[in-house]
Coordinates of C-alpha atoms in Angstrom, one line a residue:
X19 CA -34.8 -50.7 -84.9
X20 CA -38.4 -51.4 -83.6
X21 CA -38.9 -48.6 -81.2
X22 CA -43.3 -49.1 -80.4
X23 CA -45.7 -51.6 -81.4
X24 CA -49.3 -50.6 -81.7
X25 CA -52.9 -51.4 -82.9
X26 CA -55.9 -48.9 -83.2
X27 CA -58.2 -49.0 -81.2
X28 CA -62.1 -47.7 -81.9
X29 CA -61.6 -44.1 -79.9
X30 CA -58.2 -43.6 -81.7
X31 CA -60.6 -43.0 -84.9
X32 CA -61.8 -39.4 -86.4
X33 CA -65.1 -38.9 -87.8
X34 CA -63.2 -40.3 -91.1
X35 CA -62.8 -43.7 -89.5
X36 CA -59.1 -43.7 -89.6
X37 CA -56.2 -43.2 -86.8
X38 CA -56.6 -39.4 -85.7
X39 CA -53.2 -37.3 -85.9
X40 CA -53.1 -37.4 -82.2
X41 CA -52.5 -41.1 -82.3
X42 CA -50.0 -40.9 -84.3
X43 CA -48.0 -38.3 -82.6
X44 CA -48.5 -40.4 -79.7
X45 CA -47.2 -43.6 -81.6
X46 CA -43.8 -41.7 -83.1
X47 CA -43.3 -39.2 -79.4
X48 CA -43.2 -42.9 -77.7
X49 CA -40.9 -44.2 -80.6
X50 CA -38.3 -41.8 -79.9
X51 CA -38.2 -41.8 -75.8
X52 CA -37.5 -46.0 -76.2
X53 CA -35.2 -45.0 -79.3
X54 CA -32.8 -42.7 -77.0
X55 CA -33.0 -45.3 -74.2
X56 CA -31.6 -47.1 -76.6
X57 CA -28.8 -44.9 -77.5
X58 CA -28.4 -44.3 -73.6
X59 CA -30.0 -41.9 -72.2
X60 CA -31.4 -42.8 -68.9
X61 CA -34.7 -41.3 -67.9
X62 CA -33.1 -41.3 -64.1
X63 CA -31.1 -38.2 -65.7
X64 CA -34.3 -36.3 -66.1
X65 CA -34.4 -35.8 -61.6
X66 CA -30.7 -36.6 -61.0
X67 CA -28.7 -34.5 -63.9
X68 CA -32.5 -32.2 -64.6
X69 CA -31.5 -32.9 -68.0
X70 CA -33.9 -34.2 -70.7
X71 CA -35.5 -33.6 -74.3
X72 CA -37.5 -30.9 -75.8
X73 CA -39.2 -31.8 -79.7
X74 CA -38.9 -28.4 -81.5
X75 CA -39.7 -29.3 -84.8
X76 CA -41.8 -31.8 -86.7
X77 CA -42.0 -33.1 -90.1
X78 CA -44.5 -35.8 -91.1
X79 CA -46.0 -36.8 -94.4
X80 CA -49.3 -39.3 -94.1
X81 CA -48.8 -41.6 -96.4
X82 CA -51.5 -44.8 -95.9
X83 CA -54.9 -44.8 -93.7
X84 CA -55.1 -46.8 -90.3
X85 CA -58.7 -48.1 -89.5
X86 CA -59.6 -50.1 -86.3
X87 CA -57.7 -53.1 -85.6
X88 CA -54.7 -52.7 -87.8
X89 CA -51.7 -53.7 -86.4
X90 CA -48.6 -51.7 -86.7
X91 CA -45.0 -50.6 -85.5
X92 CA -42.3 -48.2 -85.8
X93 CA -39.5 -48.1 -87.0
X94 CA -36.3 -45.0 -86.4
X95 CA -33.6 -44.1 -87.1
X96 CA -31.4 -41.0 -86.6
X97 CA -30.4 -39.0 -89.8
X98 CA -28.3 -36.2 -87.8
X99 CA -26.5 -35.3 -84.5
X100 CA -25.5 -32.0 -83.8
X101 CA -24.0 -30.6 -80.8
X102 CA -27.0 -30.4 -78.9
X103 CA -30.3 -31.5 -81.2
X104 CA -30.8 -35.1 -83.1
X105 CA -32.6 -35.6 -85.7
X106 CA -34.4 -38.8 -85.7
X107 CA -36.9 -40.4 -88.5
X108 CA -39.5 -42.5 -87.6
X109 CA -41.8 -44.7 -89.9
X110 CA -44.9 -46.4 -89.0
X111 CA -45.9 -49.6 -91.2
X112 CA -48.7 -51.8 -91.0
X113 CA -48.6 -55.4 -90.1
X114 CA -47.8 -55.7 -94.1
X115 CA -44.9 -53.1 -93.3
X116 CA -46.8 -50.9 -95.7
X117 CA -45.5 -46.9 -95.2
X118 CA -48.4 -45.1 -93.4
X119 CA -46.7 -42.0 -92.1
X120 CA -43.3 -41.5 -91.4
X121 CA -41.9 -38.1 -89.3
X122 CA -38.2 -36.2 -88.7
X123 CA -38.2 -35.2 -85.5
X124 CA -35.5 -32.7 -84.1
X125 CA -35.3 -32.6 -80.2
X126 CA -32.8 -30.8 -78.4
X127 CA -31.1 -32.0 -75.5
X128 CA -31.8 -29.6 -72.9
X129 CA -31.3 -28.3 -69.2
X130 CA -34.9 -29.0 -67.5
X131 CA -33.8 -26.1 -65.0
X132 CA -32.2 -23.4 -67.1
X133 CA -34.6 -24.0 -69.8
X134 CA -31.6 -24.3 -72.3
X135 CA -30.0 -26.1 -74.8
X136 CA -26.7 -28.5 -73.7
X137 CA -24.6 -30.5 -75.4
X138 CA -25.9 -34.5 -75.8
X139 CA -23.9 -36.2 -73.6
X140 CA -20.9 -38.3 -74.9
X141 CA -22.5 -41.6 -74.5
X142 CA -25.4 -40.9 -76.7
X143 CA -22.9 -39.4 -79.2
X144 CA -21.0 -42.4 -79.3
X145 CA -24.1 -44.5 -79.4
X146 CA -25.3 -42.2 -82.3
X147 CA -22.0 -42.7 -84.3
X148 CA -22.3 -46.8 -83.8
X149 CA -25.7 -46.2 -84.8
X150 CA -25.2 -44.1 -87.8
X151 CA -21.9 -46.8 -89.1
X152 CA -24.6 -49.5 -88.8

């Protein structure tokens, strides 16, 4: 599933000329909030329920260089669903669909007022399961 479509711009560059890390956290941290609207969640839930997401752990391996203008998108994907965390990957391409970097992200689903982990609602574990089958 496409999850963000991008293109970088001259101040997303480093002093090596290519996309700077930030961007690309940017790109994938995007990716994921329009990948669990997809699988349900509503951001409404974040002031009605106080429930929302909290990344605790990254992954990501650089695999191709980004330089102004290039064109690209995402692409994710969940690998796991636990009780309360998913584990989603996420792989940027170029307008070639050439691997540039590609991340596992595990966020846990989490009460915004008790600072604490909760179970994913049943929903997105349903929508997970239909996604995982696909």
């Amino acid at each position: 599933m496409i999850t963000y479509r991008g293109v970088v711009y001259p101040a997303q560059t480093d002093a090596m000329g290519h996309m700077n890390v930030q961007h690309y956290i940017a790109a994938f941290d995007q990716a994921f909030w329009h990948f669990v609207d997809q699988l349900g969640y509503d951001i409404e839930w974040r002031e009605t329920r106080k429930q929302g997401w909290a990344d605790v752990h990254y992954e990501i391996d650089f695999r191709s260089e980004l330089h102004i203008g290039a064109v690209f998108h995402v692409v994710s994907s969940v690998k796991k669903l636990g009780r309360t965390s998913l584990i989603t990957h996420h792989a940027l391409l170029d307008n070639h669909k050439q691997l540039c970097a590609e991340i596992n992200m595990t966020s846990v689903y989490f009460d915004l007022e008790a600072r604490t982990a909760i179970e994913i609602p049943e929903l997105i574990r349903v929508s997970v399961g239909n996604q995982l089958q696909a």
